[in-house]
Short mmCIF file of C-alpha atoms and ligand atoms in Angstrom, two decimals:
data_model
loop_
_atom_site.label_atom_id
_atom_site.label_comp_id
_atom_site.label_asym_id
_atom_site.label_seq_id
_atom_site.Cartn_x
_atom_site.Cartn_y
_atom_site.Cartn_z
CA MET A 205 0.00 0.00 0.00
CA TRP A 206 1.32 3.46 -0.90
CA PRO A 207 1.61 5.46 1.24
CA PRO A 208 1.80 2.83 4.02
CA SER A 209 -0.41 3.26 7.08
CA SER A 210 0.96 4.72 10.29
CA MET A 211 2.82 2.31 12.60
CA ASP A 212 3.71 2.12 16.27
CA VAL A 213 7.12 0.56 16.86
CA MET A 214 8.34 -0.71 20.21
CA ASN A 215 11.48 -2.37 21.56
CA TYR A 216 11.99 -6.00 20.54
CA ILE A 217 13.31 -7.93 23.53
CA LYS A 218 13.31 -11.74 23.94
CA GLY A 219 10.97 -11.94 20.95
CA GLU A 220 8.34 -9.61 22.50
CA TRP A 221 7.44 -6.03 21.59
CA VAL A 222 7.95 -3.88 24.70
CA LYS A 223 6.23 -0.50 25.17
CA THR A 224 7.67 2.43 27.12
CA ASN A 225 6.28 5.76 28.32
CA ASN A 226 8.71 7.76 26.20
CA VAL A 227 6.97 7.81 22.81
CA LYS A 228 8.14 10.08 19.97
CA PRO A 229 6.56 10.79 16.58
CA VAL A 230 8.24 9.70 13.35
CA MET A 231 7.87 12.16 10.44
CA SER A 232 7.66 11.15 6.81
CA PRO A 233 9.87 13.27 4.52
CA TYR A 234 7.24 12.71 1.78
CA SER A 235 4.31 14.29 3.60
CA GLY A 236 5.99 16.25 6.40
CA GLU A 237 3.45 14.53 8.66
CA VAL A 238 3.60 11.88 11.37
CA CYS A 239 3.90 8.38 9.85
CA GLY A 240 4.39 6.45 13.09
CA ASN A 241 5.47 6.48 16.70
CA VAL A 242 8.55 5.04 18.34
CA HIS A 243 8.97 3.93 21.96
CA PHE A 244 12.38 4.99 23.31
CA ALA A 245 14.14 2.64 25.72
CA ASN A 246 16.07 3.70 28.84
CA SER A 247 19.22 2.36 30.47
CA GLU A 248 17.34 -0.17 32.65
CA LEU A 249 15.56 -1.64 29.65
CA VAL A 250 18.88 -1.75 27.77
CA ASP A 251 20.46 -3.77 30.60
CA GLN A 252 17.48 -6.16 30.78
CA ALA A 253 17.60 -6.68 27.03
CA ILE A 254 21.34 -7.38 27.05
CA ASP A 255 20.95 -9.88 29.92
CA ALA A 256 18.32 -11.72 27.85
CA ALA A 257 20.49 -11.56 24.73
CA GLU A 258 23.43 -13.05 26.63
CA LEU A 259 21.36 -16.08 27.68
CA ALA A 260 20.01 -16.55 24.15
CA GLN A 261 23.51 -16.26 22.66
CA LYS A 262 24.92 -19.06 24.80
CA GLN A 263 22.39 -21.49 23.29
CA TRP A 264 22.53 -20.04 19.78
CA GLU A 265 26.28 -20.57 19.42
CA GLN A 266 25.82 -24.27 20.32
CA ILE A 267 23.71 -24.74 17.19
CA PRO A 268 25.92 -25.79 14.25
CA LEU A 269 26.66 -23.18 11.58
CA LYS A 270 24.73 -25.19 8.98
CA ALA A 271 21.55 -24.96 11.08
CA ARG A 272 22.07 -21.29 11.98
CA THR A 273 22.34 -20.34 8.33
CA GLN A 274 19.06 -22.15 7.53
CA VAL A 275 17.30 -19.44 9.56
CA LEU A 276 18.91 -16.83 7.31
CA LEU A 277 17.61 -18.61 4.22
CA SER A 278 14.07 -18.65 5.66
CA PHE A 279 14.43 -14.95 6.54
CA ARG A 280 15.45 -14.29 2.93
CA GLU A 281 12.22 -15.98 1.76
CA GLU A 282 10.22 -13.76 4.13
CA LEU A 283 11.81 -10.63 2.65
CA LEU A 284 11.35 -11.73 -0.94
CA LYS A 285 7.67 -12.56 -0.31
CA ASN A 286 7.06 -9.07 1.07
CA LEU A 287 9.42 -6.91 -0.98
CA GLU A 288 6.84 -4.34 -1.97
CA GLU A 289 5.45 -3.84 1.52
CA ILE A 290 8.85 -3.41 3.14
CA SER A 291 10.13 -1.16 0.32
CA HIS A 292 7.15 1.13 0.87
CA ILE A 293 7.83 1.38 4.61
CA ILE A 294 11.53 2.12 4.00
CA ALA A 295 10.69 4.72 1.36
CA PHE A 296 8.00 6.52 3.32
CA GLU A 297 10.04 6.92 6.49
CA SER A 298 13.41 7.73 4.83
CA GLY A 299 12.30 9.77 1.80
CA LYS A 300 13.67 7.34 -0.82
CA THR A 301 11.66 6.33 -3.87
CA PRO A 302 10.19 2.82 -3.54
CA ALA A 303 12.57 1.69 -6.33
CA GLU A 304 15.59 2.96 -4.36
CA ALA A 305 14.27 1.32 -1.20
CA ASN A 306 13.93 -1.94 -3.11
CA ALA A 307 17.50 -1.63 -4.46
CA GLY A 308 18.90 -1.11 -0.95
CA LEU A 309 17.00 -4.12 0.30
CA MET A 310 18.36 -6.27 -2.53
CA LYS A 311 21.91 -5.23 -1.58
CA GLY A 312 21.09 -6.25 2.00
CA ILE A 313 19.85 -9.60 0.70
CA GLU A 314 23.13 -10.02 -1.20
CA VAL A 315 25.04 -9.71 2.09
CA LEU A 316 22.61 -12.17 3.65
CA GLU A 317 23.34 -14.65 0.84
CA TYR A 318 27.04 -14.26 1.55
CA ALA A 319 26.45 -14.96 5.24
CA ALA A 320 24.30 -17.99 4.40
CA SER A 321 27.06 -19.32 2.16
CA LEU A 322 29.43 -19.49 5.13
CA GLN A 323 27.96 -22.90 5.86
CA ASN A 324 29.86 -24.18 2.82
CA ALA A 325 32.67 -21.67 2.46
CA ASP A 326 33.98 -21.11 5.98
CA VAL A 327 35.38 -24.57 6.64
CA GLY A 328 38.28 -23.29 8.73
CA GLY A 329 41.77 -24.61 8.06
CA LYS A 330 43.71 -27.62 9.32
CA LEU A 331 47.31 -28.53 8.66
CA GLU A 332 49.67 -31.25 9.86
CA VAL A 333 52.41 -28.94 11.14
CA SER A 334 54.81 -31.69 12.17
CA ARG A 335 54.37 -35.43 12.17
CA GLY A 336 51.22 -36.31 14.14
CA VAL A 337 50.61 -32.69 15.24
CA PHE A 338 47.72 -30.74 13.72
CA CYS A 339 46.91 -27.03 13.90
CA GLU A 340 43.41 -25.81 13.07
CA TYR A 341 41.28 -22.68 13.19
CA ARG A 342 37.82 -22.64 14.75
CA ARG A 343 35.72 -19.50 14.63
CA LYS A 344 34.20 -18.52 17.96
CA ALA A 345 31.37 -16.03 18.40
CA LEU A 346 32.15 -12.93 20.45
CA GLY A 347 28.90 -13.04 22.46
CA VAL A 348 26.55 -10.04 22.54
CA VAL A 349 27.41 -7.49 19.84
CA ALA A 350 25.82 -4.14 19.01
CA SER A 351 25.11 -2.06 15.97
CA ILE A 352 23.99 1.56 15.66
CA THR A 353 22.63 2.50 12.25
CA PRO A 354 21.84 5.73 10.33
CA PHE A 355 18.58 6.99 8.82
CA ASN A 356 19.53 6.79 5.16
CA PHE A 357 19.42 3.00 4.64
CA PRO A 358 16.95 1.67 7.23
CA ALA A 359 17.25 -1.95 5.98
CA MET A 360 20.47 -2.20 3.96
CA VAL A 361 22.95 -0.90 6.55
CA PRO A 362 21.65 -3.16 9.36
CA MET A 363 21.69 -6.05 6.92
CA TRP A 364 25.37 -5.41 6.24
CA SER A 365 25.99 -6.88 9.67
CA ILE A 366 22.96 -8.73 11.13
CA PRO A 367 23.24 -11.85 8.91
CA THR A 368 27.00 -12.31 9.26
CA SER A 369 27.19 -11.65 12.97
CA ILE A 370 24.31 -13.96 13.85
CA ALA A 371 25.49 -16.65 11.40
CA LEU A 372 28.76 -16.64 13.35
CA GLY A 373 26.84 -17.30 16.59
CA ASN A 374 26.52 -13.83 18.14
CA ALA A 375 23.42 -12.20 19.64
CA TYR A 376 22.82 -8.83 18.00
CA ILE A 377 21.58 -5.63 19.66
CA TRP A 378 20.37 -3.16 17.05
CA LYS A 379 19.67 0.53 17.65
CA PRO A 380 18.13 1.96 14.45
CA SER A 381 18.03 5.67 13.71
CA GLU A 382 15.25 7.40 15.62
CA LYS A 383 14.36 9.10 12.33
CA THR A 384 13.68 5.77 10.57
CA PRO A 385 12.75 3.19 13.22
CA LEU A 386 9.71 1.65 11.49
CA THR A 387 11.54 -0.73 9.12
CA ALA A 388 13.04 -2.49 12.16
CA LYS A 389 9.59 -3.82 13.07
CA PHE A 390 9.28 -5.54 9.74
CA ILE A 391 12.79 -7.01 9.93
CA ALA A 392 12.38 -8.34 13.49
CA ASP A 393 8.96 -9.85 12.68
CA ALA A 394 10.39 -11.51 9.56
CA PHE A 395 13.23 -13.03 11.63
CA ASP A 396 10.64 -14.27 14.12
CA ARG A 397 8.64 -15.97 11.34
CA ALA A 398 11.91 -17.43 10.00
CA GLY A 399 12.47 -19.21 13.32
CA LEU A 400 15.29 -17.15 14.85
CA PRO A 401 15.39 -18.09 18.55
CA LYS A 402 14.06 -15.34 20.81
CA GLY A 403 16.74 -13.01 22.16
CA VAL A 404 19.25 -13.54 19.34
CA LEU A 405 18.03 -10.30 17.73
CA THR A 406 17.12 -7.35 19.96
CA VAL A 407 15.91 -3.95 18.76
CA LEU A 408 16.24 -0.97 21.10
CA HIS A 409 15.11 2.52 20.17
CA GLY A 410 16.38 5.88 21.33
CA GLN A 411 19.17 8.38 20.97
CA LYS A 412 22.55 9.18 22.57
CA ASP A 413 21.71 7.91 26.09
CA VAL A 414 20.49 4.55 24.78
CA VAL A 415 23.53 4.18 22.52
CA GLU A 416 25.90 4.92 25.40
CA SER A 417 24.11 2.46 27.71
CA ILE A 418 24.46 -0.25 25.05
CA ILE A 419 28.18 0.43 24.58
CA ASP A 420 28.94 0.75 28.30
CA ASN A 421 27.22 -2.50 29.30
CA PRO A 422 30.10 -4.89 30.14
CA LYS A 423 28.32 -7.73 28.30
CA THR A 424 28.51 -5.90 24.96
CA LYS A 425 31.64 -7.20 23.27
CA ALA A 426 31.73 -5.35 19.95
CA LEU A 427 30.29 -2.25 18.30
CA ALA A 428 29.58 -1.56 14.65
CA PHE A 429 28.48 2.00 13.98
CA VAL A 430 27.45 3.65 10.72
CA GLY A 431 26.64 7.36 10.63
CA SER A 432 28.29 10.78 10.63
CA SER A 433 32.04 11.16 11.29
CA PRO A 434 31.94 13.13 14.57
CA VAL A 435 29.65 10.52 16.16
CA ALA A 436 31.64 7.65 14.63
CA LYS A 437 34.84 9.03 16.12
CA ALA A 438 33.35 9.68 19.58
CA LEU A 439 31.74 6.22 19.81
CA TYR A 440 34.88 4.50 18.51
CA GLN A 441 36.84 6.16 21.31
CA ARG A 442 34.20 5.32 23.91
CA ALA A 443 34.05 1.64 22.94
CA THR A 444 37.79 1.12 22.55
CA ASN A 445 38.53 2.93 25.85
CA LEU A 446 36.42 0.20 27.42
CA GLY A 447 38.53 -2.41 25.63
CA LYS A 448 35.84 -3.34 23.11
CA ARG A 449 36.19 -4.16 19.46
CA ALA A 450 34.78 -1.31 17.35
CA LEU A 451 34.34 -0.49 13.69
CA CYS A 452 32.74 2.91 13.14
CA LEU A 453 31.99 4.08 9.61
CA GLY A 454 31.58 7.82 9.17
CA GLY A 455 30.59 10.40 6.60
CA ALA A 456 31.95 11.19 3.17
CA LYS A 457 32.70 13.84 0.57
CA ASN A 458 33.21 11.80 -2.58
CA HIS A 459 35.18 13.27 -5.48
CA ILE A 460 34.88 12.39 -9.14
CA ILE A 461 37.62 13.33 -11.58
CA LEU A 462 36.30 14.03 -15.08
CA LEU A 463 38.69 14.07 -18.05
CA PRO A 464 37.80 15.46 -21.52
CA ASP A 465 38.16 12.02 -23.18
CA ALA A 466 35.35 10.47 -21.10
CA ASP A 467 32.39 8.92 -22.90
CA LEU A 468 29.54 11.46 -22.97
CA GLU A 469 26.66 9.05 -22.24
CA VAL A 470 28.45 7.05 -19.55
CA THR A 471 29.47 10.30 -17.85
CA GLY A 472 26.07 12.01 -18.09
CA GLN A 473 24.24 9.07 -16.57
CA GLY A 474 26.90 7.93 -14.10
CA ILE A 475 27.56 11.30 -12.47
CA SER A 476 24.01 12.62 -12.57
CA ASP A 477 22.55 9.44 -11.06
CA SER A 478 25.28 9.38 -8.43
CA PHE A 479 24.50 12.81 -6.96
CA THR A 480 20.71 12.69 -7.41
CA GLY A 481 20.14 9.05 -6.26
CA CYS A 482 18.56 8.87 -2.79
CA ALA A 483 18.39 12.68 -3.11
CA GLY A 484 22.14 12.73 -2.43
CA GLN A 485 21.66 11.18 1.00
CA ARG A 486 24.09 8.31 0.70
CA CYS A 487 27.68 7.99 1.75
CA MET A 488 28.63 6.91 -1.81
CA ALA A 489 27.04 9.91 -3.58
CA ALA A 490 29.16 12.04 -5.90
CA SER A 491 29.61 15.37 -4.20
CA VAL A 492 32.55 17.18 -5.83
CA LEU A 493 33.25 17.03 -9.56
CA LEU A 494 36.87 17.83 -10.33
CA ALA A 495 36.54 19.04 -13.93
CA VAL A 496 39.90 18.77 -15.69
CA GLY A 497 40.31 20.84 -18.88
CA ASP A 498 37.43 21.49 -21.25
CA VAL A 499 34.57 19.22 -20.13
CA ASP A 500 31.69 21.68 -20.72
CA LYS A 501 29.79 19.32 -23.00
CA HIS A 502 29.95 16.61 -20.33
CA ILE A 503 28.67 19.03 -17.70
CA GLU A 504 25.81 19.97 -20.00
CA ARG A 505 24.91 16.25 -20.37
CA ILE A 506 24.98 15.83 -16.56
CA ARG A 507 22.73 18.91 -16.19
CA GLU A 508 20.27 17.64 -18.83
CA ARG A 509 19.86 14.28 -17.12
CA ALA A 510 19.66 15.77 -13.62
CA SER A 511 17.02 18.29 -14.68
CA SER A 512 14.80 15.46 -15.99
CA GLN A 513 14.37 14.10 -12.42
CA LYS A 514 10.77 14.23 -11.15
CA LEU A 515 10.36 14.79 -7.43
CA GLY A 516 8.24 12.10 -5.81
CA GLU A 517 8.66 9.80 -8.84
CA THR A 518 12.31 9.35 -9.77
CA MET A 519 13.79 11.32 -6.88
CA GLY A 520 12.93 11.27 -3.21
CA ALA A 521 12.76 13.76 -0.35
CA ILE A 522 15.14 15.14 2.32
CA ILE A 523 14.99 13.52 5.73
CA THR A 524 13.95 16.55 7.85
CA LYS A 525 12.76 20.12 7.50
CA ASP A 526 15.92 21.33 9.28
CA GLN A 527 18.15 19.51 6.80
CA LEU A 528 16.16 20.95 3.89
CA GLU A 529 16.69 24.45 5.28
CA PHE A 530 20.40 23.73 5.76
CA LEU A 531 20.68 22.74 2.07
CA HIS A 532 18.92 25.93 0.94
CA GLN A 533 21.29 27.99 3.05
CA ALA A 534 24.37 26.10 1.87
CA ILE A 535 23.43 26.81 -1.77
CA GLY A 536 22.98 30.48 -0.88
CA ARG A 537 26.37 30.60 0.84
CA ALA A 538 28.07 28.96 -2.16
CA GLU A 539 26.52 31.57 -4.47
CA GLU A 540 27.75 34.37 -2.21
CA GLU A 541 31.23 32.87 -2.38
CA GLY A 542 31.22 33.11 -6.16
CA ALA A 543 29.80 29.75 -7.36
CA LYS A 544 27.65 29.85 -10.49
CA ILE A 545 24.32 28.01 -10.17
CA VAL A 546 23.92 25.82 -13.25
CA LEU A 547 20.82 24.03 -11.92
CA ASP A 548 18.86 25.34 -8.94
CA GLY A 549 16.96 22.68 -6.99
CA ARG A 550 15.38 25.29 -4.74
CA LYS A 551 13.08 26.16 -7.64
CA ALA A 552 11.84 22.57 -8.21
CA SER A 553 8.12 21.91 -7.66
CA PRO A 554 7.14 19.42 -4.97
CA PRO A 555 4.86 16.56 -6.02
CA LYS A 556 1.16 17.58 -5.87
CA ASN A 557 0.11 14.71 -3.59
CA PHE A 558 2.93 15.40 -1.07
CA ALA A 559 3.20 19.18 -1.17
CA GLY A 560 3.96 19.37 2.59
CA GLY A 561 7.09 17.20 2.33
CA PHE A 562 10.76 18.14 2.40
CA TRP A 563 11.67 18.53 -1.27
CA ILE A 564 14.57 19.99 -3.19
CA GLY A 565 15.62 19.26 -6.76
CA PRO A 566 19.09 18.46 -8.12
CA THR A 567 21.47 21.41 -7.82
CA ILE A 568 24.70 21.97 -9.75
CA LEU A 569 27.16 24.61 -8.57
CA ASP A 570 30.00 25.48 -10.96
CA HIS A 571 33.30 27.28 -10.28
CA VAL A 572 33.18 26.29 -6.61
CA LYS A 573 36.37 27.27 -4.76
CA PRO A 574 38.45 24.43 -3.32
CA GLY A 575 38.31 24.59 0.47
CA SER A 576 34.91 26.34 0.53
CA GLU A 577 31.96 24.75 2.35
CA ALA A 578 30.39 23.37 -0.85
CA ALA A 579 33.72 21.79 -1.86
CA SER A 580 34.78 20.36 1.47
CA LYS A 581 31.88 19.74 3.92
CA GLU A 582 29.45 16.83 3.71
CA LEU A 583 26.16 18.52 2.74
CA PHE A 584 24.12 15.30 2.34
CA GLY A 585 21.73 16.46 -0.36
CA PRO A 586 21.44 16.40 -4.17
CA ILE A 587 24.14 19.02 -4.73
CA LEU A 588 27.08 18.62 -7.12
CA SER A 589 29.92 21.11 -6.59
CA ILE A 590 32.12 21.52 -9.66
CA VAL A 591 35.72 22.60 -9.03
CA ARG A 592 37.60 23.54 -12.20
CA CYS A 593 41.14 22.13 -12.41
CA GLU A 594 44.02 22.88 -14.79
CA ASN A 595 45.33 19.34 -14.85
CA LEU A 596 45.05 15.87 -13.34
CA SER A 597 47.75 16.50 -10.71
CA GLU A 598 45.82 19.49 -9.35
CA ALA A 599 42.62 17.41 -9.24
CA LEU A 600 44.35 14.60 -7.36
CA LYS A 601 45.85 17.04 -4.89
CA ILE A 602 42.44 18.56 -4.11
CA GLN A 603 40.86 15.12 -3.77
CA ASN A 604 43.54 13.82 -1.42
CA SER A 605 43.36 16.92 0.78
CA SER A 606 39.85 15.88 1.88
CA PRO A 607 39.72 14.53 5.43
CA TYR A 608 37.25 11.91 4.18
CA GLY A 609 38.20 8.80 2.21
CA ASN A 610 35.06 6.84 1.43
CA ALA A 611 34.65 6.62 -2.37
CA ALA A 612 36.18 8.27 -5.43
CA SER A 613 35.88 7.78 -9.18
CA ILE A 614 37.38 8.80 -12.48
CA PHE A 615 35.56 9.18 -15.79
CA THR A 616 37.94 8.75 -18.74
CA SER A 617 38.59 6.47 -21.69
CA SER A 618 42.30 6.25 -20.82
CA GLY A 619 43.27 3.05 -19.03
CA PRO A 620 46.72 4.27 -17.92
CA LEU A 621 45.32 7.52 -16.46
CA ALA A 622 42.55 5.63 -14.68
CA GLU A 623 45.16 3.25 -13.27
CA ARG A 624 47.37 6.16 -12.13
CA VAL A 625 44.46 7.74 -10.24
CA ALA A 626 43.30 4.39 -8.78
CA GLN A 627 46.82 3.94 -7.39
CA ASN A 628 47.18 7.46 -6.01
CA THR A 629 43.74 8.26 -4.60
CA GLU A 630 43.26 8.12 -0.84
CA CYS A 631 39.92 6.32 -0.62
CA GLY A 632 38.51 2.95 0.37
CA MET A 633 36.38 2.34 -2.73
CA PHE A 634 37.32 3.50 -6.24
CA GLY A 635 35.32 3.48 -9.47
CA VAL A 636 36.37 3.75 -13.10
CA ASN A 637 33.45 5.19 -15.09
CA ILE A 638 31.17 4.20 -12.19
CA GLY A 639 29.43 6.90 -10.18
CA VAL A 640 28.57 4.77 -7.14
CA PRO A 641 31.43 2.26 -6.74
CA VAL A 642 29.81 0.04 -4.10
CA PRO A 643 31.73 -3.27 -4.00
CA ARG A 644 29.53 -6.34 -4.45
CA GLU A 645 29.91 -9.35 -2.15
CA PRO A 646 32.33 -10.92 -1.33
CA PHE A 647 34.32 -7.69 -1.74
CA SER A 648 34.18 -5.73 1.50
CA PHE A 649 32.64 -2.28 2.04
CA ALA A 650 34.53 0.46 3.91
CA GLY A 651 36.35 3.74 3.49
CA VAL A 652 39.55 5.14 5.02
CA LYS A 653 40.60 8.34 6.85
CA GLU A 654 37.68 10.13 8.63
CA SER A 655 35.22 7.81 6.86
CA LYS A 656 36.25 4.84 9.01
CA PHE A 657 37.46 4.52 12.57
CA GLY A 658 38.82 1.09 13.44
CA HIS A 659 40.21 -1.88 11.57
CA GLY A 660 38.39 -4.41 9.46
CA GLU A 661 35.44 -4.08 7.14
CA ILE A 662 31.73 -4.29 7.64
CA THR A 663 30.76 -6.67 4.83
CA GLY A 664 32.37 -9.45 2.82
CA GLU A 665 35.43 -11.42 3.85
CA GLY A 666 36.67 -8.53 6.01
CA SER A 667 33.63 -8.81 8.29
CA LEU A 668 34.25 -12.42 9.38
CA ASP A 669 37.26 -11.55 11.52
CA PHE A 670 35.41 -8.56 12.99
CA TRP A 671 32.42 -10.61 14.20
CA SER A 672 34.37 -13.60 15.52
CA ASP A 673 37.58 -14.74 17.12
CA LYS A 674 39.69 -17.41 15.53
CA ARG A 675 40.61 -20.06 18.11
CA LYS A 676 43.79 -21.90 17.19
CA ILE A 677 43.80 -25.55 18.26
CA THR A 678 46.89 -27.73 18.15
CA THR A 679 46.38 -31.50 18.60
CA LYS A 680 48.56 -34.58 19.09
CA TRP A 681 47.18 -38.04 19.82
CA GLU A 682 50.24 -40.26 20.02
CA MET A 683 54.03 -40.18 20.31
CA GLN A 684 55.94 -40.44 17.07
CA ASN A 685 59.25 -42.29 16.72
CA ASP A 686 60.88 -39.30 15.10
CA SER A 687 59.58 -36.63 17.55
CA ASN A 688 61.60 -33.44 17.70
CA TRP A 689 61.16 -30.03 19.46
CA MET A 690 58.37 -29.11 17.06
CA SER A 691 56.20 -32.13 17.79
P1 NAD B 832 24.07 10.27 12.70
O1 NAD B 832 25.51 10.19 13.02
O2 NAD B 832 23.34 11.51 13.06
O3 NAD B 832 23.26 9.07 13.41
C1 NAD B 832 23.64 7.72 13.24
C2 NAD B 832 23.18 6.93 14.46
O4 NAD B 832 23.85 7.41 15.62
C3 NAD B 832 21.69 7.04 14.76
O5 NAD B 832 21.21 5.80 15.18
C4 NAD B 832 21.63 8.08 15.88
O6 NAD B 832 20.53 7.88 16.76
C5 NAD B 832 22.93 7.83 16.61
N1 NAD B 832 23.50 9.05 17.21
C6 NAD B 832 23.40 10.31 16.74
N2 NAD B 832 24.09 11.16 17.54
C7 NAD B 832 24.62 10.41 18.53
C8 NAD B 832 25.45 10.71 19.66
N3 NAD B 832 25.86 11.95 19.92
N4 NAD B 832 25.82 9.69 20.47
C9 NAD B 832 25.41 8.44 20.22
N5 NAD B 832 24.63 8.10 19.16
C10 NAD B 832 24.24 9.07 18.32
O7 NAD B 832 23.93 9.97 11.13
P2 NAD B 832 22.62 10.04 10.22
O8 NAD B 832 22.26 11.46 10.01
O9 NAD B 832 21.59 9.09 10.72
O10 NAD B 832 23.18 9.40 8.85
C11 NAD B 832 23.85 10.15 7.88
C12 NAD B 832 25.35 10.03 8.04
O11 NAD B 832 25.73 8.67 7.97
C13 NAD B 832 26.12 10.72 6.92
O12 NAD B 832 27.25 11.35 7.47
C14 NAD B 832 26.52 9.57 6.01
O13 NAD B 832 27.66 9.81 5.21
C15 NAD B 832 26.79 8.51 7.02
N6 NAD B 832 26.73 7.17 6.44
C16 NAD B 832 27.92 6.52 6.27
C17 NAD B 832 27.93 5.26 5.69
C18 NAD B 832 29.23 4.55 5.49
O14 NAD B 832 29.21 3.38 5.11
N7 NAD B 832 30.38 5.16 5.73
C19 NAD B 832 26.72 4.66 5.29
C20 NAD B 832 25.53 5.35 5.49
C21 NAD B 832 25.55 6.62 6.07
#
């Protein structure tokens, strides 16, 4: 049903939905109106939930990996059966289009498939290290682990880590964004129908105080955080000061280098879709275009495609009224600083049926000064800042001076130049003629610099060592005639 009906979402503890007295409204970016209510937890409820999760985890890790992953496969069926319903909930609370919500969910399902495949792929390793002596690896769950997720991918980001961490035998405490808490109800209910034992997945709602109670509880062994850089950094420090394992992914300011020899169609589509997709509210969105030499015809193609976006149909809304106002002001400040507005999203018309929502169209700012707000700060909206560069070296220098290091791309038809930039760019994920270079499983997802605090990666092979310990077991059953110091 579109739009979906209003929902009340509570805390999911030991398989039960638990109400509290601290209930907050959830606003839809589409309508600007209340689309649900969320019950915030407090520190006592957090501690009760973690106690229950600890008990559930002890039994869950006794179940063999092959049986644990069967639950994931049933959960996958639940999602696929209800794709439209869940996509509509995600879209209405986060501002995405239903098609974007569906795409995010499918990426989450891809990670789930990777986690389910561990039953066949993660066979450990065993070697006869000297005659009659064997060394082997066995993965051990950490225990109770926690994850704090952002508003912009209410299903995909949690599904980067829920399937893998529970497949490895952990119990998972999830604190969704208070701006987009409704999707969590659907996910927890789907896990329940899939047969996940009660307490293995817990959902707790709230803000800073709830997050800190989750991290500070001595039973919480690891923290995965995804959100803005200042919060990522603070929570990384908090968790690691307590001796916990932490991986905290932060914000981004992704640069794209455009060279004059780039293919016109590939460039127009790739760059336009990158900064307009999810209304620019994704950590992989193109944000700064480093235009090297004469690329005016490419910029015109990007502008043409971006200006064909239809709000409410092909492009979604901004998460809050405050953020919408911030974007308006940031465009104004860029103009005052000398940027030329090539496409002005402030003038775009909102969709008729959702006129009260938080809408802005694609915006292209040209001749933006390096170091200015539009060129260096994460704005998190559909704004492309074009910085003109004399040559490739200047472009690379500007790109590498960014404190962030999530994604970067180059658009060119020159293999050697693309290779040079791939080698010399300070980023975690690089694209050649790709506007949103998200690695597909089993390649891991993560940035560097201020886009990631901690070691390891949140998806793919890199995530296995984050969510488990490798126990090393050395075995000998009988004396050998030729024993030496190694046996
Ligand atoms: P946010 O940092 O405001 O919030 C993220 C989560 O942290 C939410 O659950 C929120 O309740 C909680 N939180 C907020 N302030 C807190 C505090 N002071 N102490 C403890 N917890 C706190 O981020 P957001 O606005 O929800 O999401 C957008 C940001 O996330 C952008 O910066 C975007 O680039 C980033 N992001 C990064 C990735 C990545 O993979 N690197 C992916 C998605 C989003």
